[in-house]
Amino acid sequence: MDFSLNELQTMMADSVGKFIDNEYDFDTRQEYAGSERGFSDDVWKTFAELGWMAVPFAEEDGGLGGGPAEIMVLMQSLARGLVVEPYIANVILAGGILKRFANETQKEQWLHPMIAGELQATLAFNEPQARYELANVATTATQDSNHWVLNGRKGLVLNGGTSDLLLIPARTAGDIGDEHGITLFAVAADSDGLSCNAYATVDGLRAAEITLEGVRVSGDAVLGNVDEGYAALSATIDDATLAVCAEAVGIMYALKDKTVQYSKDRSQFGVPIGSFQALQHRMVDMLMACEQAQSLLMWAVMTNAEGSDESRRAVSAMKYMIGTAGQKLGEEAVQIHGGMGVTWELDVAHYFKRLTAICTLFGNADWHLDKLAT
Amino acid sequence: MHVTFSAKELEFQEEVRTFFRDEYPDDIREIMDSGDELPPEMQIRWQKILYRRGWAATNWPVEYGGTGWSPVEKYIYAREEAHANAPLFIPFGMTMVAPVIYTYGSEEQKQRFLPDILASNVWWCQGYSEPGAGSDLASLKTRADLVGDHYVVNGTKTWTTLGQHADWIFCLVRTSSDVARRQEGISFLLIDMQTPGISVKPIILLDGKHEVNEIHFDNVEVPANNLVGEEGKGWTYGKVLLQHERTNSANTFRSQYRAKRLRIQASKSVRGAPPLESDGNFMRKLAAVEVELKGLEYTELRTLAAVASGKAPGPESSFLKIKGTEIVQAIDALYMEAAGYYSLPYRADPAVGEGSESLSSLHYFNHRKVTIFAGSNEIQKNIIAKHVLGL
């Protein structure tokens, strides 16, 4: 039994921690979040140079061969800086599909440039009517001699507006809701018939609604086997769920620390507000929520690294915990910061908003609890 | 990062599992599985079986007859014990007073008391709380005045669990009132329950059970050599003991066992009703508790890993106590809910309801105590606020 970090993990935690401390303070983050693209291309290059994009990929693909534990360490460290660069969209989502499905040519064309930071990619895992059901794919792809023609809509495509490449699950057989009959296509963002309505999300990140009207792609755009894309899609979303949960746990600790510090610094009635028992017990609850979430995260990461039968349940348990205890912790952090907690100026509000967005991403607490209840 | 056990640890797990399968008597198992109270005779019989196997003192050093197990081995043992639903050791002698005696007691005290605790020959009870000193334990008023070669003890101890069966009681008593801090002037005294002047009065709990007592001391003469350690240092010794008490009160494995049984129960039809698992609300509540419990299991493992690497257990024990007891109560509530109407009959004779259905509400009522005893959960939060958050 060992909960300590190995050499690679420690190195990554150190290197991300230093980067956040030295080059990514809150004002800088806000500047990037408010810029036209919603993140910094320079920072993105730095990520690539430092090898962070390479973490979950096999060594023969230029990766570092990391697993869920390495991603956990990285995401927890990035969380502290509320990093807005599209790591989830590229590395976890698009990367998750590419590493599972791309053939050598496709890797050469898309995965390698993505790891190098030269190609922006994302996965359009959601449709407007689908809520959290991955198999609810109404977008269709029909074969036309050597080509496929795609029609449909994709919702909340993370970083969809700045992506060069969109990975699109489309229905090639079966009915909406069927796991069988979903195929993954790689579609260039500048394809004819593809339109994009990009917008900011409440957490300061970016997403887009994508419409596909008679978009033609060649047979080389198919990732994996026709009709058999669901398993990789679902496994990739599990990876992404764990990654955002790790980020959420990082945010929870940051909010807890900031709140405890604030309660020591802020005086009312002539004493620090942290001396009030009504607040002390609530901050203890925040600490306990952090520890419980951290514990579940380690369980989920270990079961997923082993690929055990429990891994799917572990992801849902983790996400449920974030969606309940995590959300509550965010609300408490704002409450204990009082008036300051509801201002745009303070970082606390922005941690809270990102935490809230994570609670919804990839299925909210109720949705995951239903998975566990049966 | 991994939670796999070594080959040697797995071998040990197998040995423990085999022991519980072969040596755990059926008549005791039957009562434990029914959820009913275990008669003291059976409790002691079981403890003596463990003694003969050399597994009574899991937390003692080897020199006094302890198992010498590593933290991981203790963990494995506790898990197997809970999953066999075997009785817990009565803690007052084995896990509470003994560590104080072998840490702070005289050589004479060690030889006099430890062998009988080890062999379950003597039943101990705890004299901490008083009618006027609950969570605020340092305000205790029971006095012990040194007169010649003995102390004269006067006062009242309360909430004394199973004191009606006890041969000995360990007490925190005030030996001096002339002190700067209330925590000073408190001493740790061992008292023979047969001493004249001691009377035991039952307190009946809300479930109708006689589990705790009030113990009165009226000019009780206690030999001075029954004082453990130094006079006036009892608070320090007592705190060591409470930390043991709290770490043990996480109840993780027992709760796992009970949650698992509840899932099995929910999958079956009772009295021709559809299985409870078709009730989404119930199953969601159960799943939510299971998530908390899994978190607790790993929080405990993380604490264990820290202890195994040489760190002393600290205020984490408060955390485990709070979460562990909240989960115990949540599972009680679900059992009661599962029983429906059949949670209502009170000790009907002949019994009604399936299995332990009609005991579910009694457990629910009885276990209100778990968030109150061993330092209420609010006190635990004060401890964490002070020692972890620095507030």
PDB file of N, CA and C in Angstrom, chain A residues 256 259-260 276-289 328-329 331-337, chain B residues 381 385 389 391:
ATOM      1  N   LYS A 256     -10.864  26.009   0.086  1.00  0.00           N
ATOM      2  CA  LYS A 256     -10.804  25.782   1.537  1.00  0.00           C
ATOM      3  C   LYS A 256      -9.676  26.610   2.140  1.00  0.00           C
ATOM      4  N   THR A 259     -10.443  30.331   2.108  1.00  0.00           N
ATOM      5  CA  THR A 259     -11.505  30.695   3.046  1.00  0.00           C
ATOM      6  C   THR A 259     -10.975  30.717   4.486  1.00  0.00           C
ATOM      7  N   VAL A 260     -10.186  29.700   4.834  1.00  0.00           N
ATOM      8  CA  VAL A 260      -9.621  29.661   6.192  1.00  0.00           C
ATOM      9  C   VAL A 260      -8.722  30.889   6.396  1.00  0.00           C
ATOM     10  N   PHE A 276     -15.341  32.607  15.253  1.00  0.00           N
ATOM     11  CA  PHE A 276     -16.756  32.264  15.483  1.00  0.00           C
ATOM     12  C   PHE A 276     -16.985  30.778  15.199  1.00  0.00           C
ATOM     13  N   GLN A 277     -17.584  30.100  16.186  1.00  0.00           N
ATOM     14  CA  GLN A 277     -17.780  28.658  16.037  1.00  0.00           C
ATOM     15  C   GLN A 277     -18.709  28.316  14.866  1.00  0.00           C
ATOM     16  N   ALA A 278     -19.683  29.198  14.634  1.00  0.00           N
ATOM     17  CA  ALA A 278     -20.619  28.951  13.520  1.00  0.00           C
ATOM     18  C   ALA A 278     -19.852  28.833  12.208  1.00  0.00           C
ATOM     19  N   LEU A 279     -18.766  29.597  12.080  1.00  0.00           N
ATOM     20  CA  LEU A 279     -17.968  29.515  10.859  1.00  0.00           C
ATOM     21  C   LEU A 279     -16.922  28.400  10.943  1.00  0.00           C
ATOM     22  N   GLN A 280     -16.365  28.191  12.119  1.00  0.00           N
ATOM     23  CA  GLN A 280     -15.334  27.156  12.276  1.00  0.00           C
ATOM     24  C   GLN A 280     -15.855  25.793  11.835  1.00  0.00           C
ATOM     25  N   HIS A 281     -17.044  25.445  12.311  1.00  0.00           N
ATOM     26  CA  HIS A 281     -17.564  24.118  11.987  1.00  0.00           C
ATOM     27  C   HIS A 281     -17.827  23.978  10.498  1.00  0.00           C
ATOM     28  N   ARG A 282     -18.234  25.073   9.883  1.00  0.00           N
ATOM     29  CA  ARG A 282     -18.483  24.996   8.434  1.00  0.00           C
ATOM     30  C   ARG A 282     -17.165  24.832   7.684  1.00  0.00           C
ATOM     31  N   MET A 283     -16.112  25.450   8.180  1.00  0.00           N
ATOM     32  CA  MET A 283     -14.818  25.280   7.519  1.00  0.00           C
ATOM     33  C   MET A 283     -14.254  23.870   7.759  1.00  0.00           C
ATOM     34  N   VAL A 284     -14.570  23.297   8.918  1.00  0.00           N
ATOM     35  CA  VAL A 284     -14.194  21.893   9.151  1.00  0.00           C
ATOM     36  C   VAL A 284     -14.931  21.000   8.154  1.00  0.00           C
ATOM     37  N   ASP A 285     -16.199  21.301   7.919  1.00  0.00           N
ATOM     38  CA  ASP A 285     -16.948  20.534   6.917  1.00  0.00           C
ATOM     39  C   ASP A 285     -16.285  20.659   5.542  1.00  0.00           C
ATOM     40  N   MET A 286     -15.790  21.853   5.245  1.00  0.00           N
ATOM     41  CA  MET A 286     -15.109  22.050   3.955  1.00  0.00           C
ATOM     42  C   MET A 286     -13.852  21.183   3.881  1.00  0.00           C
ATOM     43  N   LEU A 287     -13.102  21.167   4.968  1.00  0.00           N
ATOM     44  CA  LEU A 287     -11.889  20.341   5.008  1.00  0.00           C
ATOM     45  C   LEU A 287     -12.243  18.865   4.819  1.00  0.00           C
ATOM     46  N   MET A 288     -13.284  18.428   5.499  1.00  0.00           N
ATOM     47  CA  MET A 288     -13.661  17.012   5.404  1.00  0.00           C
ATOM     48  C   MET A 288     -14.131  16.677   3.992  1.00  0.00           C
ATOM     49  N   ALA A 289     -14.820  17.617   3.355  1.00  0.00           N
ATOM     50  CA  ALA A 289     -15.243  17.393   1.970  1.00  0.00           C
ATOM     51  C   ALA A 289     -14.017  17.237   1.077  1.00  0.00           C
ATOM     52  N   LYS A 328     -21.352  22.205  -2.661  1.00  0.00           N
ATOM     53  CA  LYS A 328     -21.651  22.785  -1.350  1.00  0.00           C
ATOM     54  C   LYS A 328     -20.430  23.557  -0.822  1.00  0.00           C
ATOM     55  N   LEU A 329     -19.257  22.973  -0.996  1.00  0.00           N
ATOM     56  CA  LEU A 329     -18.029  23.640  -0.540  1.00  0.00           C
ATOM     57  C   LEU A 329     -17.858  24.988  -1.246  1.00  0.00           C
ATOM     58  N   GLU A 331     -20.194  26.902  -2.454  1.00  0.00           N
ATOM     59  CA  GLU A 331     -21.191  27.836  -1.916  1.00  0.00           C
ATOM     60  C   GLU A 331     -20.753  28.373  -0.553  1.00  0.00           C
ATOM     61  N   GLU A 332     -20.191  27.482   0.263  1.00  0.00           N
ATOM     62  CA  GLU A 332     -19.733  27.893   1.590  1.00  0.00           C
ATOM     63  C   GLU A 332     -18.563  28.870   1.497  1.00  0.00           C
ATOM     64  N   ALA A 333     -17.668  28.623   0.556  1.00  0.00           N
ATOM     65  CA  ALA A 333     -16.511  29.519   0.392  1.00  0.00           C
ATOM     66  C   ALA A 333     -17.001  30.934   0.083  1.00  0.00           C
ATOM     67  N   VAL A 334     -17.977  31.031  -0.815  1.00  0.00           N
ATOM     68  CA  VAL A 334     -18.523  32.345  -1.163  1.00  0.00           C
ATOM     69  C   VAL A 334     -19.204  32.961   0.056  1.00  0.00           C
ATOM     70  N   GLN A 335     -20.006  32.177   0.750  1.00  0.00           N
ATOM     71  CA  GLN A 335     -20.755  32.679   1.909  1.00  0.00           C
ATOM     72  C   GLN A 335     -19.805  33.221   2.988  1.00  0.00           C
ATOM     73  N   ILE A 336     -18.753  32.486   3.279  1.00  0.00           N
ATOM     74  CA  ILE A 336     -17.852  32.894   4.368  1.00  0.00           C
ATOM     75  C   ILE A 336     -17.012  34.110   3.948  1.00  0.00           C
ATOM     76  N   HIS A 337     -16.792  34.291   2.647  1.00  0.00           N
ATOM     77  CA  HIS A 337     -16.130  35.505   2.175  1.00  0.00           C
ATOM     78  C   HIS A 337     -17.059  36.716   2.202  1.00  0.00           C
TER      79      HIS A 337
ATOM     80  N   LYS B 381     -15.175  18.670  15.872  1.00  0.00           N
ATOM     81  CA  LYS B 381     -14.998  19.789  14.929  1.00  0.00           C
ATOM     82  C   LYS B 381     -14.201  20.921  15.572  1.00  0.00           C
ATOM     83  N   ALA B 385     -10.822  22.326  14.014  1.00  0.00           N
ATOM     84  CA  ALA B 385     -10.716  23.768  13.753  1.00  0.00           C
ATOM     85  C   ALA B 385      -9.443  24.317  14.394  1.00  0.00           C
ATOM     86  N   LEU B 389      -6.942  23.491  11.218  1.00  0.00           N
ATOM     87  CA  LEU B 389      -7.137  24.746  10.485  1.00  0.00           C
ATOM     88  C   LEU B 389      -6.452  25.924  11.172  1.00  0.00           C
ATOM     89  N   LEU B 391      -7.518  27.693  13.703  1.00  0.00           N
ATOM     90  CA  LEU B 391      -8.466  28.789  14.013  1.00  0.00           C
ATOM     91  C   LEU B 391      -8.560  29.014  15.519  1.00  0.00           C
TER      92      LEU B 391
END
